[in-house]
């Protein structure tokens, strides 16, 4: 188990944002409708991953705060 889950989750979120930006850039370059559909799917998948990592980050932070109280 890694000692820095908050840092890891921030890194995961940053990676998802970078991937989303890459898919957005590729969408702007693509002409093929099928390719654009695939890129849109992948871009949206990165958005969902970012949201899930954000939820995990909130849970970890709440857990860490609760441990400090007791």
mmCIF file of C-alpha atoms in Angstrom:
data_model
loop_
_atom_site.group_PDB
_atom_site.id
_atom_site.type_symbol
_atom_site.label_atom_id
_atom_site.label_comp_id
_atom_site.label_asym_id
_atom_site.label_seq_id
_atom_site.Cartn_x
_atom_site.Cartn_y
_atom_site.Cartn_z
ATOM 1 C CA UNK A 1 0.000 0.000 0.000
ATOM 2 C CA UNK A 2 1.289 3.421 -0.920
ATOM 3 C CA UNK A 3 1.725 5.962 1.843
ATOM 4 C CA UNK A 4 0.397 8.911 -0.161
ATOM 5 C CA UNK A 5 -3.095 8.079 -1.467
ATOM 6 C CA UNK A 6 -4.036 11.759 -1.806
ATOM 7 C CA UNK A 7 -1.000 12.474 -3.981
ATOM 8 C CA UNK A 8 -1.668 9.335 -6.024
ATOM 9 C CA UNK A 9 -5.274 10.339 -6.633
ATOM 10 C CA UNK A 10 -4.228 13.852 -7.667
ATOM 11 C CA UNK A 11 -1.781 12.294 -10.141
ATOM 12 C CA UNK A 12 -4.513 9.994 -11.452
ATOM 13 C CA UNK A 13 -6.849 12.956 -11.927
ATOM 14 C CA UNK A 14 -4.144 14.916 -13.761
ATOM 15 C CA UNK A 15 -3.512 11.952 -16.065
ATOM 16 C CA UNK A 16 -7.216 11.732 -16.883
ATOM 17 C CA UNK A 17 -7.311 15.448 -17.701
ATOM 18 C CA UNK A 18 -4.279 15.078 -19.966
ATOM 19 C CA UNK A 19 -5.857 12.121 -21.766
ATOM 20 C CA UNK A 20 -9.122 14.031 -22.198
ATOM 21 C CA UNK A 21 -7.233 16.984 -23.686
ATOM 22 C CA UNK A 22 -5.407 14.635 -26.058
ATOM 23 C CA UNK A 23 -8.684 13.119 -27.271
ATOM 24 C CA UNK A 24 -10.139 16.618 -27.678
ATOM 25 C CA UNK A 25 -7.143 17.624 -29.807
ATOM 26 C CA UNK A 26 -7.461 14.478 -31.923
ATOM 27 C CA UNK A 27 -11.180 15.149 -32.365
ATOM 28 C CA UNK A 28 -10.333 18.547 -33.817
ATOM 29 C CA UNK A 29 -7.989 16.893 -36.324
ATOM 30 C CA UNK A 30 -10.181 13.928 -37.302
ATOM 31 C CA UNK A 31 -12.375 13.906 -40.387
ATOM 32 C CA UNK A 32 -13.731 10.358 -40.274
ATOM 33 C CA UNK A 33 -17.120 10.133 -38.486
ATOM 34 C CA UNK A 34 -16.339 6.673 -37.072
ATOM 35 C CA UNK A 35 -13.005 7.855 -35.712
ATOM 36 C CA UNK A 36 -14.684 10.916 -34.200
ATOM 37 C CA UNK A 37 -17.295 8.699 -32.520
ATOM 38 C CA UNK A 38 -14.563 6.538 -31.004
ATOM 39 C CA UNK A 39 -12.643 9.603 -29.817
ATOM 40 C CA UNK A 40 -15.789 11.091 -28.254
ATOM 41 C CA UNK A 41 -16.373 7.841 -26.382
ATOM 42 C CA UNK A 42 -12.776 7.777 -25.129
ATOM 43 C CA UNK A 43 -12.954 11.458 -24.132
ATOM 44 C CA UNK A 44 -16.139 10.882 -22.153
ATOM 45 C CA UNK A 45 -14.606 7.834 -20.506
ATOM 46 C CA UNK A 46 -11.763 10.032 -19.254
ATOM 47 C CA UNK A 47 -14.310 12.494 -17.834
ATOM 48 C CA UNK A 48 -16.012 9.685 -15.918
ATOM 49 C CA UNK A 49 -12.664 8.374 -14.654
ATOM 50 C CA UNK A 50 -11.757 11.884 -13.477
ATOM 51 C CA UNK A 51 -15.058 12.108 -11.600
ATOM 52 C CA UNK A 52 -14.572 8.706 -9.953
ATOM 53 C CA UNK A 53 -11.030 9.603 -8.871
ATOM 54 C CA UNK A 54 -12.432 12.856 -7.476
ATOM 55 C CA UNK A 55 -15.002 10.908 -5.469
ATOM 56 C CA UNK A 56 -12.287 8.569 -4.191
ATOM 57 C CA UNK A 57 -10.175 11.568 -3.212
ATOM 58 C CA UNK A 58 -13.071 13.027 -1.223
ATOM 59 C CA UNK A 59 -13.614 9.713 0.570
ATOM 60 C CA UNK A 60 -9.915 9.371 1.437
ATOM 61 C CA UNK A 61 -9.752 12.946 2.696
ATOM 62 C CA UNK A 62 -12.879 12.471 4.819
ATOM 63 C CA UNK A 63 -11.403 9.270 6.242
ATOM 64 C CA UNK A 64 -8.132 11.003 7.047
ATOM 65 C CA UNK A 65 -9.968 13.863 8.740
ATOM 66 C CA UNK A 66 -12.058 11.427 10.781
ATOM 67 C CA UNK A 67 -8.911 9.658 11.971
ATOM 68 C CA UNK A 68 -7.492 12.974 13.199
ATOM 69 C CA UNK A 69 -10.609 13.685 15.265
ATOM 70 C CA UNK A 70 -10.421 10.462 17.229
#
